[in-house]
Amino acid sequence: MSQKIWDAVDRYFAGALLTPDAVLDEARAAAEKAGLPDIAVAPNQGKFLHLIARATGAARILEVGSLGGYSTIWLARALPPAGRLVSLEIDPAHAEVARSNVANAGFAERVEIRVGKALDLLPKLAAEKLPPFDFAFIDADKGSNAAYFDWAVKLGRSGTTIVVDNVVRGGAVADEASRGGDVMGVRRLAEAITSDGRVSATAVQTVGEKGYDGFLIAVVN
Ligand code: SAH
Ligand code: DHB
Ligand code: MG
């Protein structure tokens, strides 16, 4: 079982369950043209995030790590008309592509891309005393996962759903010899959650066009 069959299965379900989508194709193409790395979530993963946000009735969404706005658009599509999404991005060039893609998708009014280090922007967001976020997607530099997760809990409410991308990394998370920054960031997050009575969490492994990886999902108690 490997990449070839994972790709084929992704193609099969994309054909069966995901409608052709010019706006999302344009967003991917614009990101590629601008030289952004090819690390956005896969289409079926984007729709997965969209469906969780919709199923939980999320009207206020927080994203950490916009890249070119691909996951942002999927999540924005879950919002009700008066919903809001705030996405944090450190790289101004990424943020510019994300803003343009989000506008092209019709969400300029509901989505705000803020530029800066997420660890600087999150305390500012907290100081604004906005209504709590209902859903958070954490997908930036993995070394700061635990800190982003802590902020997502603080900026949430009982029932807020938090999804963290890339927690498996080809299985590296469970390989003792793996000591890279990303993997250590995921382990720090998992260990912090172990003794965090504020949330209930699990993780699911995924395979597909993005390789072998996974999501952590948590709900605030
Ligand atoms: N969520 C996107 C992919 C995000 S890739 C999607 O699936 O479509 C990770 C992004 O996090 C990159 O654009 C990177 O520039 C950004 N990032 C990295 N470190 C960051 C930080 N400290 N604060 C905010 N964003 C950061
Ligand atoms: C990387 C980051 C991601 O968010 C992702 O989904 C895949 C890869 C990376 O930095 O390599
Ligand atoms: Mg990711």
CSV table of C-alpha atoms and ligand atoms in Angstrom, one decimal:
chain,number,residue,atom,x,y,z
A,1,MET,CA,0.0,0.0,0.0
A,2,SER,CA,1.6,3.2,-1.0
A,3,GLN,CA,1.4,6.6,-2.6
A,4,LYS,CA,0.2,5.3,-6.0
A,5,ILE,CA,-2.9,3.7,-4.6
A,6,TRP,CA,-3.5,6.6,-2.1
A,7,ASP,CA,-3.5,8.9,-5.1
A,8,ALA,CA,-5.9,6.7,-7.1
A,9,VAL,CA,-8.3,6.5,-4.1
A,10,ASP,CA,-8.2,10.3,-3.7
A,11,ARG,CA,-9.0,10.7,-7.4
A,12,TYR,CA,-11.8,8.2,-7.2
A,13,PHE,CA,-13.6,9.9,-4.3
A,14,ALA,CA,-12.8,13.4,-5.7
A,15,GLY,CA,-14.6,12.3,-8.8
A,16,ALA,CA,-17.5,10.9,-6.9
A,17,LEU,CA,-18.0,13.4,-4.1
A,18,LEU,CA,-16.3,16.7,-5.0
A,19,THR,CA,-17.9,18.8,-7.7
A,20,PRO,CA,-15.6,20.5,-10.1
A,21,ASP,CA,-14.7,23.8,-8.6
A,22,ALA,CA,-13.3,26.6,-10.8
A,23,VAL,CA,-12.7,29.0,-7.8
A,24,LEU,CA,-10.6,26.5,-5.9
A,25,ASP,CA,-8.7,25.5,-9.0
A,26,GLU,CA,-8.0,29.2,-9.6
A,27,ALA,CA,-6.8,29.6,-6.0
A,28,ARG,CA,-4.4,26.7,-6.4
A,29,ALA,CA,-3.1,27.9,-9.8
A,30,ALA,CA,-2.6,31.5,-8.4
A,31,ALA,CA,-0.6,30.1,-5.5
A,32,GLU,CA,1.5,28.0,-7.8
A,33,LYS,CA,2.1,31.0,-10.1
A,34,ALA,CA,3.2,33.1,-7.2
A,35,GLY,CA,5.7,30.4,-6.2
A,36,LEU,CA,4.0,29.4,-3.0
A,37,PRO,CA,5.0,25.9,-1.7
A,38,ASP,CA,2.6,23.1,-2.6
A,39,ILE,CA,1.5,22.4,1.0
A,40,ALA,CA,-2.2,23.4,1.1
A,41,VAL,CA,-4.6,20.7,2.3
A,42,ALA,CA,-5.8,18.3,-0.4
A,43,PRO,CA,-9.3,19.0,-1.9
A,44,ASN,CA,-10.9,16.1,0.1
A,45,GLN,CA,-9.2,17.4,3.3
A,46,GLY,CA,-10.4,20.9,2.6
A,47,LYS,CA,-13.9,19.6,2.2
A,48,PHE,CA,-13.5,17.6,5.4
A,49,LEU,CA,-12.7,20.8,7.3
A,50,HIS,CA,-15.6,22.5,5.6
A,51,LEU,CA,-18.0,19.8,6.7
A,52,ILE,CA,-16.8,19.8,10.3
A,53,ALA,CA,-17.2,23.6,10.4
A,54,ARG,CA,-20.6,23.3,8.9
A,55,ALA,CA,-21.7,20.4,11.1
A,56,THR,CA,-20.8,22.3,14.2
A,57,GLY,CA,-22.5,25.4,13.0
A,58,ALA,CA,-19.4,27.5,13.1
A,59,ALA,CA,-20.1,31.2,12.6
A,60,ARG,CA,-16.7,32.5,13.8
A,61,ILE,CA,-13.6,30.7,12.5
A,62,LEU,CA,-9.9,31.2,13.4
A,63,GLU,CA,-7.1,29.9,11.1
A,64,VAL,CA,-3.4,30.0,11.9
A,65,GLY,CA,-1.4,29.7,8.6
A,66,SER,CA,-3.2,31.0,5.5
A,67,LEU,CA,-0.7,30.3,2.8
A,68,GLY,CA,-2.6,31.1,-0.4
A,69,GLY,CA,-6.0,30.9,1.2
A,70,TYR,CA,-7.0,27.4,-0.1
A,71,SER,CA,-8.2,26.0,3.3
A,72,THR,CA,-9.4,29.5,4.1
A,73,ILE,CA,-11.9,29.3,1.2
A,74,TRP,CA,-13.1,25.9,2.2
A,75,LEU,CA,-13.7,27.1,5.7
A,76,ALA,CA,-15.3,30.4,4.7
A,77,ARG,CA,-17.8,28.4,2.6
A,78,ALA,CA,-19.1,26.9,5.9
A,79,LEU,CA,-19.9,30.3,7.3
A,80,PRO,CA,-23.5,31.6,7.6
A,81,PRO,CA,-24.0,35.0,5.9
A,82,ALA,CA,-23.1,37.0,8.9
A,83,GLY,CA,-20.1,34.7,9.8
A,84,ARG,CA,-16.5,35.8,10.1
A,85,LEU,CA,-13.1,34.2,9.6
A,86,VAL,CA,-9.8,35.5,10.8
A,87,SER,CA,-6.7,33.9,9.3
A,88,LEU,CA,-3.1,34.6,10.5
A,89,GLU,CA,-0.1,34.6,8.1
A,90,ILE,CA,3.5,35.6,8.7
A,91,ASP,CA,4.5,36.0,5.1
A,92,PRO,CA,3.2,39.2,3.4
A,93,ALA,CA,3.5,37.6,0.0
A,94,HIS,CA,1.4,34.6,1.1
A,95,ALA,CA,-1.1,36.9,2.6
A,96,GLU,CA,-1.4,38.9,-0.6
A,97,VAL,CA,-2.2,35.7,-2.6
A,98,ALA,CA,-4.6,34.6,0.1
A,99,ARG,CA,-6.5,37.9,0.0
A,100,SER,CA,-6.8,37.8,-3.7
A,101,ASN,CA,-8.0,34.2,-3.8
A,102,VAL,CA,-10.4,34.9,-0.9
A,103,ALA,CA,-11.8,37.9,-2.8
A,104,ASN,CA,-12.1,35.9,-6.0
A,105,ALA,CA,-14.1,33.3,-4.0
A,106,GLY,CA,-16.5,36.1,-2.9
A,107,PHE,CA,-15.4,36.2,0.8
A,108,ALA,CA,-13.6,39.6,0.9
A,109,GLU,CA,-16.2,40.9,3.4
A,110,ARG,CA,-16.3,37.9,5.7
A,111,VAL,CA,-12.6,36.9,5.8
A,112,GLU,CA,-9.8,39.0,7.3
A,113,ILE,CA,-6.1,37.9,6.6
A,114,ARG,CA,-3.9,39.4,9.3
A,115,VAL,CA,-0.1,39.6,8.6
A,116,GLY,CA,2.4,38.9,11.3
A,117,LYS,CA,3.7,36.2,13.6
A,118,ALA,CA,0.8,34.3,15.0
A,119,LEU,CA,2.2,34.5,18.5
A,120,ASP,CA,2.1,38.3,18.2
A,121,LEU,CA,-1.3,38.4,16.6
A,122,LEU,CA,-3.1,36.0,18.9
A,123,PRO,CA,-2.7,38.1,22.1
A,124,LYS,CA,-3.9,41.2,20.1
A,125,LEU,CA,-6.9,39.2,19.0
A,126,ALA,CA,-7.6,38.3,22.6
A,127,ALA,CA,-7.3,42.0,23.6
A,128,GLU,CA,-10.0,42.9,21.1
A,129,LYS,CA,-12.5,41.0,23.2
A,130,LEU,CA,-14.4,39.7,20.2
A,131,PRO,CA,-17.0,37.0,20.6
A,132,PRO,CA,-15.5,33.5,20.9
A,133,PHE,CA,-14.4,31.5,17.9
A,134,ASP,CA,-16.5,28.4,17.2
A,135,PHE,CA,-13.8,26.6,15.2
A,136,ALA,CA,-10.1,26.9,14.8
A,137,PHE,CA,-7.7,25.3,12.2
A,138,ILE,CA,-4.1,25.3,13.2
A,139,ASP,CA,-1.7,24.8,10.2
A,140,ALA,CA,1.4,27.0,10.6
A,141,ASP,CA,4.9,26.4,11.9
A,142,LYS,CA,4.5,23.1,13.8
A,143,GLY,CA,7.0,24.0,16.6
A,144,SER,CA,4.5,26.4,18.0
A,145,ASN,CA,1.5,24.1,17.9
A,146,ALA,CA,1.1,23.9,21.6
A,147,ALA,CA,1.1,27.7,22.0
A,148,TYR,CA,-1.4,28.1,19.1
A,149,PHE,CA,-3.6,25.4,20.6
A,150,ASP,CA,-3.6,27.2,24.0
A,151,TRP,CA,-4.6,30.4,22.3
A,152,ALA,CA,-7.4,28.7,20.3
A,153,VAL,CA,-8.8,27.3,23.6
A,154,LYS,CA,-8.6,30.7,25.2
A,155,LEU,CA,-10.2,32.4,22.2
A,156,GLY,CA,-12.9,29.7,22.2
A,157,ARG,CA,-15.8,28.6,24.3
A,158,SER,CA,-17.2,25.4,25.6
A,159,GLY,CA,-17.9,23.4,22.4
A,160,THR,CA,-15.3,25.1,20.2
A,161,THR,CA,-13.7,22.6,17.8
A,162,ILE,CA,-10.0,22.8,17.1
A,163,VAL,CA,-8.3,20.9,14.3
A,164,VAL,CA,-4.5,20.7,14.0
A,165,ASP,CA,-3.0,19.6,10.6
A,166,ASN,CA,0.1,17.5,10.0
A,167,VAL,CA,0.4,15.7,13.3
A,168,VAL,CA,1.6,12.3,11.8
A,169,ARG,CA,4.3,13.3,9.3
A,170,GLY,CA,4.8,9.9,7.7
A,171,GLY,CA,4.7,8.3,11.1
A,172,ALA,CA,7.6,10.3,12.4
A,173,VAL,CA,5.6,11.4,15.5
A,174,ALA,CA,5.8,7.9,16.9
A,175,ASP,CA,9.4,7.2,15.9
A,176,GLU,CA,11.6,7.8,18.9
A,177,ALA,CA,14.6,8.7,16.7
A,178,SER,CA,12.7,11.5,15.1
A,179,ARG,CA,13.7,14.7,16.8
A,180,GLY,CA,12.9,17.3,14.2
A,181,GLY,CA,11.3,20.6,15.2
A,182,ASP,CA,7.9,19.8,13.6
A,183,VAL,CA,7.6,16.4,15.2
A,184,MET,CA,8.7,17.7,18.6
A,185,GLY,CA,6.1,20.4,18.2
A,186,VAL,CA,3.4,17.8,17.7
A,187,ARG,CA,4.6,15.8,20.7
A,188,ARG,CA,4.6,18.8,22.9
A,189,LEU,CA,1.1,19.5,21.8
A,190,ALA,CA,-0.1,16.0,22.5
A,191,GLU,CA,1.6,15.9,25.9
A,192,ALA,CA,0.2,19.2,26.8
A,193,ILE,CA,-3.3,18.0,25.9
A,194,THR,CA,-2.8,14.9,28.1
A,195,SER,CA,-3.0,17.0,31.2
A,196,ASP,CA,-5.3,19.7,29.8
A,197,GLY,CA,-8.7,19.2,31.4
A,198,ARG,CA,-10.1,22.0,29.2
A,199,VAL,CA,-10.3,19.8,26.1
A,200,SER,CA,-11.2,16.3,24.8
A,201,ALA,CA,-9.1,15.2,21.8
A,202,THR,CA,-8.2,12.5,19.4
A,203,ALA,CA,-6.0,12.1,16.3
A,204,VAL,CA,-6.7,10.4,13.0
A,205,GLN,CA,-4.1,9.2,10.5
A,206,THR,CA,-4.7,10.1,6.8
A,207,VAL,CA,-3.2,8.9,3.6
A,208,GLY,CA,-3.7,10.5,0.2
A,209,GLU,CA,-2.2,12.8,-2.4
A,210,LYS,CA,-0.5,14.6,0.5
A,211,GLY,CA,1.2,11.4,1.6
A,212,TYR,CA,0.8,9.9,5.1
A,213,ASP,CA,-0.2,12.4,7.7
A,214,GLY,CA,-3.1,13.2,10.0
A,215,PHE,CA,-5.3,15.6,11.9
A,216,LEU,CA,-5.7,16.1,15.7
A,217,ILE,CA,-9.2,17.2,16.6
A,218,ALA,CA,-10.3,18.6,20.0
A,219,VAL,CA,-13.4,20.0,21.5
A,220,VAL,CA,-13.3,22.5,24.4
A,221,ASN,CA,-15.2,21.1,27.4
B,1,SAH,N1,-3.7,26.3,5.7
B,1,SAH,C1,-3.1,26.4,4.4
B,1,SAH,C2,-1.6,25.9,4.4
B,1,SAH,C3,-0.8,26.7,5.4
B,1,SAH,S1,1.0,26.3,5.1
B,1,SAH,C4,-3.9,25.5,3.5
B,1,SAH,O1,-4.1,24.4,3.8
B,1,SAH,O2,-4.3,26.0,2.4
B,1,SAH,C5,1.6,27.1,6.6
B,1,SAH,C6,1.6,28.6,6.5
B,1,SAH,O3,1.9,29.1,7.8
B,1,SAH,C7,2.6,29.3,5.6
B,1,SAH,O4,2.0,30.2,4.7
B,1,SAH,C8,3.6,30.0,6.5
B,1,SAH,O5,4.1,31.2,6.0
B,1,SAH,C9,2.7,30.3,7.7
B,1,SAH,N2,3.4,30.5,8.9
B,1,SAH,C10,4.6,29.9,9.3
B,1,SAH,N3,5.0,30.4,10.5
B,1,SAH,C11,4.1,31.3,10.9
B,1,SAH,C12,3.9,32.1,12.1
B,1,SAH,N4,4.8,32.1,13.0
B,1,SAH,N5,2.8,32.9,12.2
B,1,SAH,C13,1.9,32.9,11.2
B,1,SAH,N6,2.0,32.1,10.1
B,1,SAH,C14,3.1,31.3,9.9
B,2,DHB,C1,4.3,21.5,5.4
B,2,DHB,C2,3.3,22.3,6.0
B,2,DHB,C3,2.0,21.9,6.0
B,2,DHB,O1,1.1,22.7,6.7
B,2,DHB,C4,1.6,20.8,5.3
B,2,DHB,O2,0.2,20.6,5.3
B,2,DHB,C5,2.5,20.0,4.6
B,2,DHB,C6,3.8,20.4,4.7
B,2,DHB,C7,5.7,21.8,5.4
B,2,DHB,O3,6.1,22.8,6.0
B,2,DHB,O4,6.5,21.0,4.8
B,3,MG,MG,-0.8,21.7,6.8
